[in-house]
Amino acid sequence: MKKKIAVLTGAGISAESGIRTFRDAGGLWEEHDIMEVASPSGWQNNPELVLEFYNRRRRQVLKATPNAGHKALVALEEVYDVTIITQNVDSLHEKAGSTKVLHLHGELLKVRSVANPELIYPWEKDLSMGDCAEDGAQLRPHIVWFGESVPMIDKAIPYFAEADIVLVIGTSMQVYPAAGLIRYTLPYAPIFYIDPHPNISHELALRPALRTIRSKASKGVPEVVKQLMKDGGDS
Ligand code: APR
């Protein structure tokens, strides 16, 4: 049987594809007030501003292409049973060819009815006030905003609990519940954290098998993948 790898990715893996991160210098949250553009109250107060924020980001994501970090994770599937749990709302893992991708914070290329979260549609153009779902309700970005629950977290937990190996790539590990997924991993499962500026939180520091690779994703991920492929994926 193939060994299982759970991969937690964040904005850093898409940085070299031209998609801005959130908390680095020059990150999105330096320029925008989170509560204005990414919260239920922001949507209530000024939905046009929220739509414009996500329209710009959607246009950018449509133009972006996967980098060597995304691609290396696809190669890993030849040898391991790989599941990617991403905080990213872009679709670069899928574009690269990864087959098992779970989006914790939603997807930019989808929209949903404000009245019924089950009515979700693929969407590649700009979204405007007046664009409605089949129930007649306004469509909103299919994004988890600050203050909203993260329904996919329950699906993500078993992948970390059962993983033989964990990769954490390009995330500041500051946003919960995503950052808390590490708590569910087996105590001695190796954790590779690839990030030029890793944030070794208290819970990561306690892990006996933490290996920190201080590199950009395009260099660090292929290196780690090469090593893992050499080690072999059968248990
Ligand atoms: N390769 C790898 N990592 C990188 C690179 C790169 N080329 N460039 C930057 N990074 C790292 C930074 O060092 C940082 O640790 O990416 C991380 C980006 O952190 P954040 O901007 O906080 O992004 P993320 O952790 O994904 O944020 C989590 O916060 O606002 C929300 O919903 C949004 O999903 C997002 C969540």
XYZ file of C-alpha atoms and ligand atoms in Angstrom:
271
model
C 0.000 0.000 0.000
C 1.184 3.507 -0.763
C 2.201 5.647 2.215
C -0.029 8.637 2.873
C 1.132 12.236 2.625
C -0.982 15.177 3.792
C 0.127 18.536 2.398
C -0.997 21.844 3.911
C -0.373 24.710 1.508
C -0.747 28.465 1.878
C -0.310 31.592 -0.198
C 3.488 31.142 -0.372
C 3.268 28.239 -2.815
C 1.518 30.496 -5.337
C 3.728 33.561 -4.741
C 6.088 32.644 -7.565
C 3.097 32.286 -9.881
C 2.460 35.995 -9.340
C -0.304 35.730 -6.729
C 0.276 37.964 -3.734
C 0.454 36.556 -0.223
C -1.447 38.171 2.663
C 0.943 38.924 5.509
C 4.358 39.404 3.856
C 5.673 42.926 3.191
C 3.590 44.056 0.207
C 0.939 41.432 1.052
C -2.760 41.965 0.385
C -3.673 42.792 3.981
C -1.289 45.763 3.930
C -3.372 47.382 1.220
C -6.871 46.261 2.144
C -8.799 46.242 5.401
C -9.658 42.562 5.971
C -12.960 43.430 7.632
C -14.015 45.629 4.704
C -13.345 43.143 1.917
C -13.388 39.690 3.521
C -16.022 39.529 6.248
C -19.806 39.232 6.482
C -19.999 42.798 7.850
C -17.935 44.097 4.903
C -20.383 42.397 2.548
C -23.338 43.956 4.387
C -21.808 47.435 4.340
C -20.391 47.600 0.830
C -20.952 44.553 -1.368
C -19.669 46.355 -4.492
C -16.275 46.853 -2.838
C -16.155 43.173 -1.868
C -17.089 42.052 -5.388
C -14.481 44.338 -6.937
C -11.790 42.937 -4.600
C -12.583 39.367 -5.625
C -13.128 40.258 -9.309
C -9.578 41.605 -9.450
C -8.216 38.533 -7.752
C -10.215 36.196 -10.012
C -8.826 37.901 -13.133
C -5.319 37.470 -11.753
C -5.827 33.795 -10.893
C -7.189 33.037 -14.377
C -3.928 34.310 -15.888
C -1.616 32.540 -13.427
C 0.205 29.308 -14.152
C 1.521 26.696 -11.696
C 5.185 26.866 -10.701
C 7.743 24.166 -9.910
C 6.358 23.837 -6.363
C 2.862 22.906 -7.532
C 4.286 20.616 -10.219
C 6.563 18.695 -7.856
C 3.523 17.740 -5.742
C 1.934 16.164 -8.825
C 5.027 13.980 -9.366
C 4.804 12.835 -5.736
C 1.529 11.043 -6.545
C 3.459 8.452 -8.582
C 4.845 7.017 -5.367
C 2.602 8.231 -2.507
C -1.087 8.658 -1.748
C -1.068 12.471 -1.654
C -3.861 14.746 -0.434
C -3.434 18.501 -0.642
C -5.327 20.582 1.873
C -4.956 24.136 0.688
C -5.828 27.461 2.255
C -5.532 28.979 -1.199
C -8.538 30.032 -3.217
C -6.675 29.812 -6.533
C -6.847 26.654 -8.640
C -3.141 26.184 -9.339
C -2.885 22.750 -7.709
C -5.639 21.475 -10.013
C -4.125 23.276 -13.016
C -0.805 21.556 -12.289
C -2.568 18.172 -12.231
C -2.899 17.227 -8.547
C -5.843 14.859 -8.215
C -6.846 15.181 -4.547
C -7.229 18.808 -3.479
C -9.407 20.079 -0.654
C -9.989 23.837 -0.395
C -10.368 24.963 3.211
C -11.119 28.607 2.433
C -13.220 28.247 -0.715
C -12.482 28.798 -4.381
C -12.249 31.993 -6.407
C -13.554 30.301 -9.543
C -16.836 29.414 -7.855
C -19.766 31.490 -6.575
C -22.780 30.610 -4.481
C -26.236 31.796 -3.502
C -26.342 34.036 -0.423
C -29.526 32.216 0.610
C -28.415 28.617 0.060
C -24.764 27.596 0.512
C -25.445 24.379 -1.416
C -26.115 26.272 -4.651
C -22.552 26.596 -5.951
C -21.584 27.392 -9.544
C -18.332 27.564 -11.521
C -17.610 31.225 -12.379
C -14.800 32.736 -14.436
C -16.063 36.228 -15.227
C -16.596 39.294 -13.045
C -19.425 38.996 -10.506
C -21.859 41.911 -10.101
C -24.771 42.897 -7.908
C -27.857 41.533 -9.682
C -26.185 38.247 -10.712
C -28.501 35.693 -9.158
C -28.600 31.985 -8.401
C -31.476 29.753 -9.540
C -33.262 30.470 -6.235
C -33.339 34.143 -7.209
C -30.863 35.167 -4.488
C -27.747 37.265 -5.079
C -24.545 35.347 -5.828
C -21.476 35.887 -3.634
C -17.885 34.635 -3.911
C -17.495 31.024 -2.712
C -14.942 32.128 -0.137
C -14.747 31.592 3.615
C -14.663 35.066 5.114
C -13.259 36.034 8.500
C -15.804 35.204 11.162
C -17.387 32.424 9.087
C -17.079 28.737 9.887
C -14.726 26.495 7.912
C -16.933 23.537 6.984
C -14.134 21.643 5.184
C -12.037 21.375 8.361
C -13.853 18.187 9.429
C -12.977 16.557 6.119
C -9.340 17.671 6.436
C -8.656 16.329 9.947
C -8.577 12.576 9.067
C -5.966 13.171 6.359
C -3.603 14.621 8.974
C -4.494 12.003 11.582
C -3.684 9.186 9.132
C -0.675 10.711 7.379
C 2.687 8.931 7.418
C 4.355 12.165 6.320
C 3.207 15.800 6.421
C 4.334 18.715 4.252
C 3.586 22.320 5.213
C 4.344 24.773 2.416
C 4.251 28.579 2.218
C 1.991 29.443 5.103
C 2.490 31.746 8.069
C 0.541 29.259 10.233
C -1.364 32.118 11.841
C -4.895 31.399 10.724
C -6.993 28.828 12.572
C -8.435 26.287 12.323
C -6.084 25.520 9.370
C -2.883 25.977 11.401
C -4.296 23.671 14.098
C -4.421 20.677 11.726
C -0.855 19.874 12.775
C -2.183 18.860 16.206
C -3.896 15.836 14.700
C -0.784 14.298 13.151
C 0.905 11.243 14.660
C 3.610 12.367 17.116
C 6.513 10.901 15.145
C 5.247 11.543 11.616
C 7.910 13.621 9.840
C 6.770 17.183 9.113
C 8.625 19.084 6.378
C 7.943 22.843 6.622
C 9.070 24.633 3.462
C 8.985 28.424 3.706
C 11.645 31.151 3.380
C 10.377 32.665 6.667
C 8.817 29.790 8.602
C 6.745 30.601 11.661
C 7.682 27.927 14.171
C 4.641 28.098 16.380
C 4.584 26.571 19.845
C 2.883 23.439 18.556
C 5.334 23.006 15.675
C 8.305 23.527 17.992
C 7.105 20.580 20.075
C 7.208 18.174 17.136
C 10.144 15.763 17.399
C 10.254 15.129 13.655
C 10.008 18.703 12.331
C 12.364 19.527 9.460
C 12.445 23.138 8.398
C 13.511 23.999 4.855
C 14.071 27.739 4.555
C 13.534 28.011 0.801
C 11.068 29.334 -1.681
C 8.555 26.752 -2.860
C 9.983 26.477 -6.392
C 13.283 25.242 -4.958
C 12.335 23.650 -1.632
C 9.377 21.548 -2.758
C 11.195 19.789 -5.654
C 14.126 19.070 -3.319
C 11.933 17.489 -0.645
C 9.926 15.586 -3.263
C 13.120 14.202 -4.818
C 14.226 12.931 -1.414
C 10.820 11.387 -0.644
C 10.713 9.666 -4.043
C 14.120 8.178 -3.324
C 12.962 6.957 0.101
C 10.026 5.171 -1.566
C 6.338 5.272 -0.759
C 5.391 1.694 0.165
C 4.529 0.797 3.735
N 7.662 30.107 -1.367
C 7.208 29.602 -0.186
N 6.716 30.375 0.798
C 6.676 31.698 0.586
C 7.121 32.298 -0.602
C 7.633 31.429 -1.612
N 8.084 31.911 -2.773
N 6.932 33.647 -0.503
C 6.380 33.869 0.704
N 6.230 32.704 1.375
C 5.677 32.449 2.708
C 5.842 33.562 3.726
O 7.128 33.471 4.354
C 4.696 33.289 4.694
O 5.083 32.396 5.735
O 4.277 32.316 2.560
C 3.647 32.614 3.798
C 2.449 33.475 3.487
O 1.730 33.728 4.664
P 0.305 34.451 4.627
O 0.381 35.639 3.731
O -0.125 34.663 6.016
O -0.625 33.380 3.873
P -1.384 32.120 4.465
O -0.613 31.479 5.570
O -1.780 31.272 3.306
O -2.687 32.803 5.066
C -3.723 32.002 5.570
O -5.100 33.920 5.771
O -6.093 35.901 5.072
C -6.135 34.578 5.061
O -7.734 33.366 3.990
C -6.428 33.859 3.804
O -5.966 31.542 3.287
C -5.409 32.738 3.810
C -5.056 32.605 5.284
